[in-house]
Amino acid sequence: MTVLDIRDLTVRFATHDGEVAAVSNVSLSIAKGECLGIVGESGSGKSQTFLAAMGLLAPNGRATGEVNFSGMNLLTAGEKALNSVRGNKVSMIFQDPMTSLTPHMKVGRQLAEVLVRHRGLSAADARAQSIAMLKRVQIPEAERRFEAYPHELSGGLRQRVMIAMALLCAPELIIADEPTTALDVTVQAQILDLIRIAKDETNAAIVLITHDLGVVAGLADRVAVMYAGRIVEVGDVRQIFKAPQHPYTKGLLACTPRLDDETGGALLTIPGQPPNLQRLPPGCAFNPRCAYVMERCLRERPALLPDAAGGLSACFLTNAQGAP
Amino acid sequence: MWSYFAKRVAIGVPTLWAIITVCFFLMRLTPGGPFDAEAPVPADILVNLRARYHLDDPLWRQYLDYLVGLLHGDFGPSFKYRDFNVTGLIAQGLPVSLQNGFSALLLAIVIGVPLGIFAALAQNTRRDYIVSAAAMTGIVIPNFVMGQVLILVFGVWLKDSVFHLPAGGWDDGAFPNRILPVFCLALPYIAYLVRITRGSMIEAMRANYVRTARAKGLPFRLVVMRHALNSALIPVVTFLGPATAFLLTGSMVVETIFQIPGIGRYFVQGALNRDYTLVMGVTILSAALIIAMNLLVDIIYSLLDPRVRYNEARS
Amino acid sequence: MTGVNLSSPHGEALKAAGEVDGRSLWQDAWRRLLANRAAFISLIVLVTLGVVSVVGPYVLPWTYDQIDWDHVEAMPPNFAMGHYFGTDSVGRDLLARTLFGGRISLMVGILATTVALTIGVTVGAVAGFVGGKVDQLLMRFVDLMYAVPLTFFVIILMVLFGRNFILMFLAIGAVEWLTMARIVRGQTLTLRNKEFIDAARASGGSTTAIIIRHIVPNVLGVVMVYVTLTIPQVILLESFLSFLGLGIQEPMTSWGMLINDGAAELEINPRTLIIPAAFMTVTLFCFNFLGDGLRDALDPKDR
């Protein structure tokens, strides 16, 4: 059963120098209880896809397409309908726990207000449930932490608070946007464990947005790779790691240091610069950096089609894209 | 928090002392005494005058006398208004100026802050452009032009209508006499506050935690009032410090145009008449006011942002 | 989405684009400035005003202090007589006076800002670059100066040393440098640890040489924005002083003085107030728009 279904989503930003498409024609669906990893470099549009889906774009952004969630299109839904979904049926965990909590409010109040809003709880009940949730995400001395300001907590604790906040209303979908990027490595592992536990306990679907393939490997069932605002490859997590199809995915994997490294330790990088969304080359956006570039790639953009490995990829080499 | 407060006071006192000292020696060391500008005074009278004002004492003596006087609230005699001392003039003028100043400040906050928020939330729409353009106009049209225009409109053109307002005079603070000067004094503040609030609100609405609050499904009004407003107000509070300085400068113009007996007008009169003690008195008082206001701003800071209570580095 | 906020992708994107196309940051900024209609029009108006107020007094049939003895009274505009804006209450040509007053006001604005710029950049760059005790001392001083009612001090200086043009802009400049110093210091602090400064130091550059050759050119953008916003403040301050009778002295004139003169006959002759007031207001408007435009052009993510 599909929880969230994104159809042909395009996100544009009005800037000083004209419009920029941050996301182009993205279609994705997330099944109940599934964990979908979204991987890509900065600026690949992976965060904007889901911010747009939740109606959280910056004021200069505009989204077209469809985002279906329990029978309603979130893109055209009113603010009120959106607010009944956000934080309630779909919750989000953001990248930077340092700046994602309101600095002048006590942590507890920020948790409790969600329950007051969506569950109509009294202040006392909201407090009790919030503290219980803080305990569930393994925050020691939860009662005391409930009365703390965000700056009095460490980065790891703050991210736990964010997770607790996301779990409060037992959502159907949790969107975690780079939940571990700003944290120390040891804390990263703890937070990922926590997300895994949350996933198993609540059976919520999870979207895990990250630039780190390692994070995806441990948690995700399926992976979508994004480049320059488009999905270039989607597939089962094992298939993607074992037999990546798109040259960009291959490049990403080659860049990830591995313990079973046989290449002699040289860390590879993808040549060239990350794409500039305002000056994308004609044809395939990856063509300036692609090792397998062909003449056709400079003229035409490959569509996202089934490939031999059983997933979808957007490359002339991986599937028959019609006659050249 | 209290140590922070004490530290600020400890910086304020020497600052004030330095201002007093610089003022004093500037006044006494420049060529030309306060009585030189007048019609020639006979030599013997001049000697008497100098003796009466202790100008024949050695300089350090005069300086110490002045400092001791200040500690007792005595700003010395006015060189011009022979029967008054500066303390008396200030005691007359200060309440008038403070009443007007704070009325103007209050008016400006009540109008300027909501307008700024309104513009910020409608960023880059026509409503925003209209408010921003109006604010820019308020900033570039000087007080003294605005004052004249107000007088022309409400004092002259509307003389026979119900909207007529006195074009000047104080009349012991009668309400109609206050309207134009307070409004005139408030206008530039309103404009500044709109700009400051708009900018900080836009910034605040971009903050990650505001996105979190929206992602939690809170209604927009709650997101703005509970999560964004607090940090948007910090620059507004910061402005209150310099605002005191503007207030005092503004009062010079407004009190001159509307003929109001406040310290701003005394200062201008004193400057034109080379009434050194009066000028000094008002300057020192103003410095003290500014320092006190900055202190107040620091306290409000710590109320708005809990981090300041722990982090004293913000100064 | 590490580090990139797509609500404002143009900053990074443009820098990258600049590198690719070999265009400099300044060319980009210039292009963006011209694309900003308000800033572009303001620039044209300001240049025109500058040229007219310098050239105008030589071209007009009347000089600013010449009395038309046939009409020693305020006269409405009269093209036949060459009084395009009419005359003031003692029969002096209002256009000539407004242009001459504009010349003085603009000159005070620019010269005082230059003084503020020189002091501010020097103090700020030295404090930021040298750091340590020097930095602390200088910035304490700046903090201290912020508590001083500076307008009062300018007035005191004017009273003590007589009201003249040179003192006027020196005095105003001497009080307007504080914010400049703070801004430049902040910028310098971030520059100090950049690689090219290390490189300059490693190749044996002296502190002075590094400040002049590397720090100053790199803070220029921010400084220029601030300069454009300081000039109108100074013009306003000068007009304020002149209005109170504490600024420029007759027979010289400035916009503030003209406004003061006009205010005296507001009821009979609003024209004498409105014309100089309009010139000044338009100028201040333009400087502010230009300043805002420059800021957006140099740091586009600010909008």
Short mmCIF file of N, CA, C and O in Angstrom, two decimals, chain C residues 189-268:
data_model
loop_
_atom_site.label_atom_id
_atom_site.label_comp_id
_atom_site.label_asym_id
_atom_site.label_seq_id
_atom_site.Cartn_x
_atom_site.Cartn_y
_atom_site.Cartn_z
N LEU C 189 38.47 40.09 9.95
CA LEU C 189 38.62 38.89 10.77
C LEU C 189 38.39 37.63 9.94
O LEU C 189 39.12 36.64 10.08
N THR C 190 37.39 37.66 9.07
CA THR C 190 37.12 36.46 8.28
C THR C 190 38.17 36.28 7.19
O THR C 190 38.47 35.17 6.79
N LEU C 191 38.73 37.41 6.73
CA LEU C 191 39.74 37.31 5.68
C LEU C 191 41.08 36.82 6.21
O LEU C 191 41.84 36.14 5.53
N ARG C 192 41.34 37.19 7.47
CA ARG C 192 42.68 37.00 8.02
C ARG C 192 43.17 35.57 7.89
O ARG C 192 44.35 35.32 7.69
N ASN C 193 42.23 34.64 8.00
CA ASN C 193 42.66 33.23 7.98
C ASN C 193 42.57 32.58 6.61
O ASN C 193 42.74 31.38 6.48
N LYS C 194 42.28 33.40 5.59
CA LYS C 194 42.18 32.82 4.25
C LYS C 194 43.56 32.47 3.70
O LYS C 194 44.57 33.07 4.09
N GLU C 195 43.55 31.55 2.76
CA GLU C 195 44.82 31.04 2.25
C GLU C 195 45.69 32.13 1.60
O GLU C 195 46.90 32.16 1.78
N PHE C 196 45.02 33.03 0.85
CA PHE C 196 45.86 33.99 0.12
C PHE C 196 46.57 34.96 1.05
O PHE C 196 47.62 35.51 0.72
N ILE C 197 45.99 35.15 2.25
CA ILE C 197 46.68 36.00 3.22
C ILE C 197 47.90 35.25 3.77
O ILE C 197 48.99 35.81 3.91
N ASP C 198 47.70 33.97 4.05
CA ASP C 198 48.83 33.14 4.49
C ASP C 198 49.94 33.18 3.45
O ASP C 198 51.12 33.33 3.77
N ALA C 199 49.51 33.06 2.18
CA ALA C 199 50.49 33.06 1.10
C ALA C 199 51.26 34.36 1.07
O ALA C 199 52.49 34.39 0.95
N ALA C 200 50.52 35.48 1.24
CA ALA C 200 51.17 36.78 1.21
C ALA C 200 52.14 36.90 2.37
O ALA C 200 53.26 37.42 2.23
N ARG C 201 51.73 36.36 3.51
CA ARG C 201 52.59 36.46 4.68
C ARG C 201 53.83 35.59 4.50
O ARG C 201 54.94 35.99 4.84
N ALA C 202 53.59 34.41 3.96
CA ALA C 202 54.70 33.48 3.76
C ALA C 202 55.73 34.06 2.79
O ALA C 202 56.92 33.83 2.93
N SER C 203 55.24 34.82 1.81
CA SER C 203 56.20 35.38 0.86
C SER C 203 56.79 36.69 1.37
O SER C 203 57.31 37.50 0.60
N GLY C 204 56.64 36.95 2.68
CA GLY C 204 57.40 38.02 3.30
C GLY C 204 56.77 39.39 3.23
O GLY C 204 57.48 40.40 3.36
N GLY C 205 55.45 39.48 3.03
CA GLY C 205 54.81 40.78 3.00
C GLY C 205 54.75 41.37 4.40
O GLY C 205 54.50 40.65 5.35
N SER C 206 54.97 42.67 4.52
CA SER C 206 54.84 43.31 5.83
C SER C 206 53.37 43.49 6.14
O SER C 206 52.52 43.42 5.24
N THR C 207 53.08 43.72 7.42
CA THR C 207 51.68 43.89 7.82
C THR C 207 51.00 44.99 7.03
O THR C 207 49.91 44.83 6.49
N THR C 208 51.69 46.15 6.96
CA THR C 208 51.11 47.28 6.23
C THR C 208 50.82 46.90 4.79
O THR C 208 49.76 47.19 4.26
N ALA C 209 51.79 46.25 4.17
CA ALA C 209 51.63 45.89 2.75
C ALA C 209 50.46 44.93 2.57
O ALA C 209 49.67 45.09 1.64
N ILE C 210 50.34 43.97 3.48
CA ILE C 210 49.24 43.00 3.35
C ILE C 210 47.91 43.70 3.53
O ILE C 210 46.97 43.48 2.76
N ILE C 211 47.85 44.60 4.54
CA ILE C 211 46.58 45.31 4.76
C ILE C 211 46.21 46.10 3.51
O ILE C 211 45.08 46.02 3.02
N ILE C 212 47.17 46.86 2.98
CA ILE C 212 46.85 47.74 1.84
C ILE C 212 46.57 46.91 0.60
O ILE C 212 45.62 47.17 -0.14
N ARG C 213 47.40 45.89 0.34
CA ARG C 213 47.29 45.20 -0.93
C ARG C 213 46.24 44.09 -0.94
O ARG C 213 45.64 43.80 -1.95
N HIS C 214 46.02 43.46 0.22
CA HIS C 214 45.12 42.30 0.22
C HIS C 214 43.84 42.51 1.00
O HIS C 214 42.77 42.11 0.57
N ILE C 215 43.95 43.10 2.19
CA ILE C 215 42.75 43.25 3.01
C ILE C 215 41.82 44.31 2.42
O ILE C 215 40.66 44.05 2.12
N VAL C 216 42.37 45.51 2.22
CA VAL C 216 41.51 46.62 1.80
C VAL C 216 40.75 46.32 0.50
O VAL C 216 39.55 46.53 0.43
N PRO C 217 41.43 45.82 -0.55
CA PRO C 217 40.66 45.55 -1.76
C PRO C 217 39.53 44.55 -1.54
O PRO C 217 38.49 44.63 -2.19
N ASN C 218 39.70 43.64 -0.60
CA ASN C 218 38.67 42.63 -0.39
C ASN C 218 37.51 43.07 0.47
O ASN C 218 36.48 42.42 0.50
N VAL C 219 37.71 44.17 1.22
CA VAL C 219 36.56 44.65 2.00
C VAL C 219 35.83 45.76 1.23
O VAL C 219 34.83 46.27 1.68
N LEU C 220 36.36 46.09 0.07
CA LEU C 220 35.84 47.22 -0.70
C LEU C 220 34.35 47.12 -0.99
O LEU C 220 33.63 48.11 -0.92
N GLY C 221 33.89 45.92 -1.32
CA GLY C 221 32.48 45.75 -1.67
C GLY C 221 31.56 46.21 -0.55
O GLY C 221 30.71 47.07 -0.72
N VAL C 222 31.79 45.63 0.63
CA VAL C 222 30.98 45.98 1.78
C VAL C 222 31.11 47.45 2.10
O VAL C 222 30.13 48.15 2.40
N VAL C 223 32.35 47.94 1.99
CA VAL C 223 32.59 49.34 2.31
C VAL C 223 31.82 50.25 1.35
O VAL C 223 31.23 51.25 1.75
N MET C 224 31.79 49.87 0.08
CA MET C 224 31.09 50.70 -0.90
C MET C 224 29.61 50.81 -0.58
O MET C 224 29.01 51.87 -0.69
N VAL C 225 29.03 49.69 -0.19
CA VAL C 225 27.61 49.72 0.21
C VAL C 225 27.43 50.70 1.35
O VAL C 225 26.55 51.56 1.35
N TYR C 226 28.31 50.58 2.32
CA TYR C 226 28.18 51.43 3.48
C TYR C 226 28.40 52.90 3.14
O TYR C 226 27.72 53.78 3.66
N VAL C 227 29.34 53.16 2.24
CA VAL C 227 29.59 54.54 1.81
C VAL C 227 28.33 55.13 1.20
O VAL C 227 27.93 56.26 1.52
N THR C 228 27.70 54.37 0.32
CA THR C 228 26.49 54.89 -0.33
C THR C 228 25.40 55.19 0.68
O THR C 228 24.57 56.04 0.46
N LEU C 229 25.40 54.45 1.77
CA LEU C 229 24.37 54.69 2.78
C LEU C 229 24.80 55.77 3.78
O LEU C 229 23.97 56.34 4.48
N THR C 230 26.11 56.04 3.86
CA THR C 230 26.58 57.07 4.79
C THR C 230 26.42 58.46 4.20
O THR C 230 26.08 59.41 4.91
N ILE C 231 26.68 58.60 2.90
CA ILE C 231 26.59 59.92 2.27
C ILE C 231 25.23 60.58 2.56
O ILE C 231 25.20 61.73 3.02
N PRO C 232 24.11 59.89 2.35
CA PRO C 232 22.85 60.57 2.65
C PRO C 232 22.70 60.91 4.13
O PRO C 232 22.12 61.93 4.46
N GLN C 233 23.26 60.07 5.00
CA GLN C 233 23.20 60.39 6.43
C GLN C 233 23.93 61.69 6.73
O GLN C 233 23.47 62.52 7.51
N VAL C 234 25.09 61.84 6.09
CA VAL C 234 25.87 63.05 6.32
C VAL C 234 25.14 64.26 5.76
O VAL C 234 25.08 65.32 6.39
N ILE C 235 24.58 64.11 4.57
CA ILE C 235 23.84 65.22 3.98
C ILE C 235 22.71 65.65 4.91
O ILE C 235 22.46 66.83 5.14
N LEU C 236 22.08 64.64 5.48
CA LEU C 236 20.98 64.91 6.41
C LEU C 236 21.49 65.64 7.65
O LEU C 236 20.88 66.61 8.12
N LEU C 237 22.62 65.17 8.16
CA LEU C 237 23.19 65.78 9.36
C LEU C 237 23.59 67.23 9.09
O LEU C 237 23.31 68.13 9.89
N GLU C 238 24.21 67.45 7.94
CA GLU C 238 24.62 68.81 7.57
C GLU C 238 23.40 69.71 7.47
O GLU C 238 23.38 70.83 7.99
N SER C 239 22.37 69.22 6.80
CA SER C 239 21.19 70.05 6.61
C SER C 239 20.52 70.33 7.95
O SER C 239 20.00 71.41 8.18
N PHE C 240 20.60 69.35 8.82
CA PHE C 240 20.05 69.51 10.16
C PHE C 240 20.78 70.65 10.91
O PHE C 240 20.17 71.52 11.48
N LEU C 241 22.11 70.61 10.82
CA LEU C 241 22.90 71.66 11.48
C LEU C 241 22.60 73.02 10.87
O LEU C 241 22.38 74.00 11.57
N SER C 242 22.59 73.07 9.54
CA SER C 242 22.35 74.33 8.88
C SER C 242 20.95 74.84 9.19
O SER C 242 20.73 76.04 9.33
N PHE C 243 20.03 73.92 9.29
CA PHE C 243 18.65 74.30 9.60
C PHE C 243 18.58 74.97 10.96
O PHE C 243 17.89 75.96 11.15
N LEU C 244 19.33 74.44 11.91
CA LEU C 244 19.31 75.01 13.25
C LEU C 244 20.14 76.28 13.34
O LEU C 244 20.19 76.92 14.38
N GLY C 245 20.80 76.64 12.23
CA GLY C 245 21.64 77.82 12.25
C GLY C 245 23.01 77.53 12.82
O GLY C 245 23.71 78.42 13.27
N LEU C 246 23.40 76.26 12.82
CA LEU C 246 24.69 75.88 13.40
C LEU C 246 25.62 75.30 12.35
O LEU C 246 26.65 74.73 12.67
N GLY C 247 25.26 75.44 11.08
CA GLY C 247 26.10 74.84 10.04
C GLY C 247 26.80 75.89 9.21
O GLY C 247 27.46 76.78 9.73
N ILE C 248 26.65 75.76 7.90
CA ILE C 248 27.25 76.67 6.94
C ILE C 248 26.78 78.10 7.20
O ILE C 248 25.67 78.33 7.65
N GLN C 249 27.67 79.07 6.92
CA GLN C 249 27.31 80.46 7.16
C GLN C 249 27.04 81.22 5.87
O GLN C 249 27.67 80.96 4.85
N GLU C 250 26.11 82.16 5.92
CA GLU C 250 25.88 83.07 4.81
C GLU C 250 27.21 83.73 4.42
O GLU C 250 28.04 83.95 5.29
N PRO C 251 27.41 84.07 3.17
CA PRO C 251 26.49 83.93 2.05
C PRO C 251 26.49 82.53 1.43
O PRO C 251 25.74 82.28 0.50
N MET C 252 27.36 81.65 1.94
CA MET C 252 27.31 80.26 1.45
C MET C 252 25.95 79.69 1.79
O MET C 252 25.27 80.19 2.68
N THR C 253 25.61 78.62 1.10
CA THR C 253 24.31 78.05 1.42
C THR C 253 24.33 76.55 1.17
O THR C 253 25.24 76.04 0.51
N SER C 254 23.39 75.88 1.74
CA SER C 254 23.26 74.45 1.51
C SER C 254 21.77 74.14 1.54
O SER C 254 20.96 75.02 1.85
N TRP C 255 21.42 72.93 1.21
CA TRP C 255 19.99 72.59 1.18
C TRP C 255 19.33 72.84 2.53
O TRP C 255 18.21 73.35 2.60
N GLY C 256 20.02 72.48 3.60
CA GLY C 256 19.44 72.67 4.92
C GLY C 256 19.13 74.13 5.18
O GLY C 256 18.07 74.48 5.71
N MET C 257 20.07 75.01 4.79
CA MET C 257 19.84 76.44 5.00
C MET C 257 18.70 76.94 4.15
O MET C 257 17.89 77.76 4.59
N LEU C 258 18.66 76.49 2.91
CA LEU C 258 17.57 76.92 2.03
C LEU C 258 16.23 76.49 2.60
O LEU C 258 15.26 77.24 2.56
N ILE C 259 16.20 75.28 3.15
CA ILE C 259 14.95 74.80 3.75
C ILE C 259 14.60 75.67 4.94
O ILE C 259 13.45 76.04 5.15
N ASN C 260 15.61 76.03 5.71
CA ASN C 260 15.38 76.92 6.84
C ASN C 260 14.82 78.25 6.37
O ASN C 260 13.83 78.75 6.91
N ASP C 261 15.45 78.84 5.34
CA ASP C 261 14.95 80.11 4.78
C ASP C 261 13.52 79.95 4.31
O ASP C 261 12.66 80.77 4.58
N GLY C 262 13.29 78.86 3.59
CA GLY C 262 11.96 78.63 3.04
C GLY C 262 10.93 78.46 4.14
O GLY C 262 9.79 78.92 4.02
N ALA C 263 11.35 77.79 5.23
CA ALA C 263 10.41 77.55 6.32
C ALA C 263 9.90 78.86 6.89
O ALA C 263 8.74 78.96 7.30
N ALA C 264 10.75 79.88 6.87
CA ALA C 264 10.37 81.16 7.45
C ALA C 264 9.19 81.78 6.70
O ALA C 264 8.42 82.53 7.26
N GLU C 265 9.12 81.52 5.39
CA GLU C 265 7.98 82.09 4.67
C GLU C 265 7.07 81.01 4.10
O GLU C 265 6.47 81.16 3.03
N LEU C 266 6.99 79.97 4.88
CA LEU C 266 6.18 78.83 4.49
C LEU C 266 4.77 79.23 4.07
O LEU C 266 4.25 78.78 3.06
N GLU C 267 4.15 80.14 4.85
CA GLU C 267 2.74 80.41 4.61
C GLU C 267 2.52 81.24 3.35
O GLU C 267 1.57 80.99 2.61
N ILE C 268 3.42 82.22 3.12
CA ILE C 268 3.22 83.05 1.94
C ILE C 268 3.80 82.40 0.69
O ILE C 268 3.32 82.58 -0.41
#
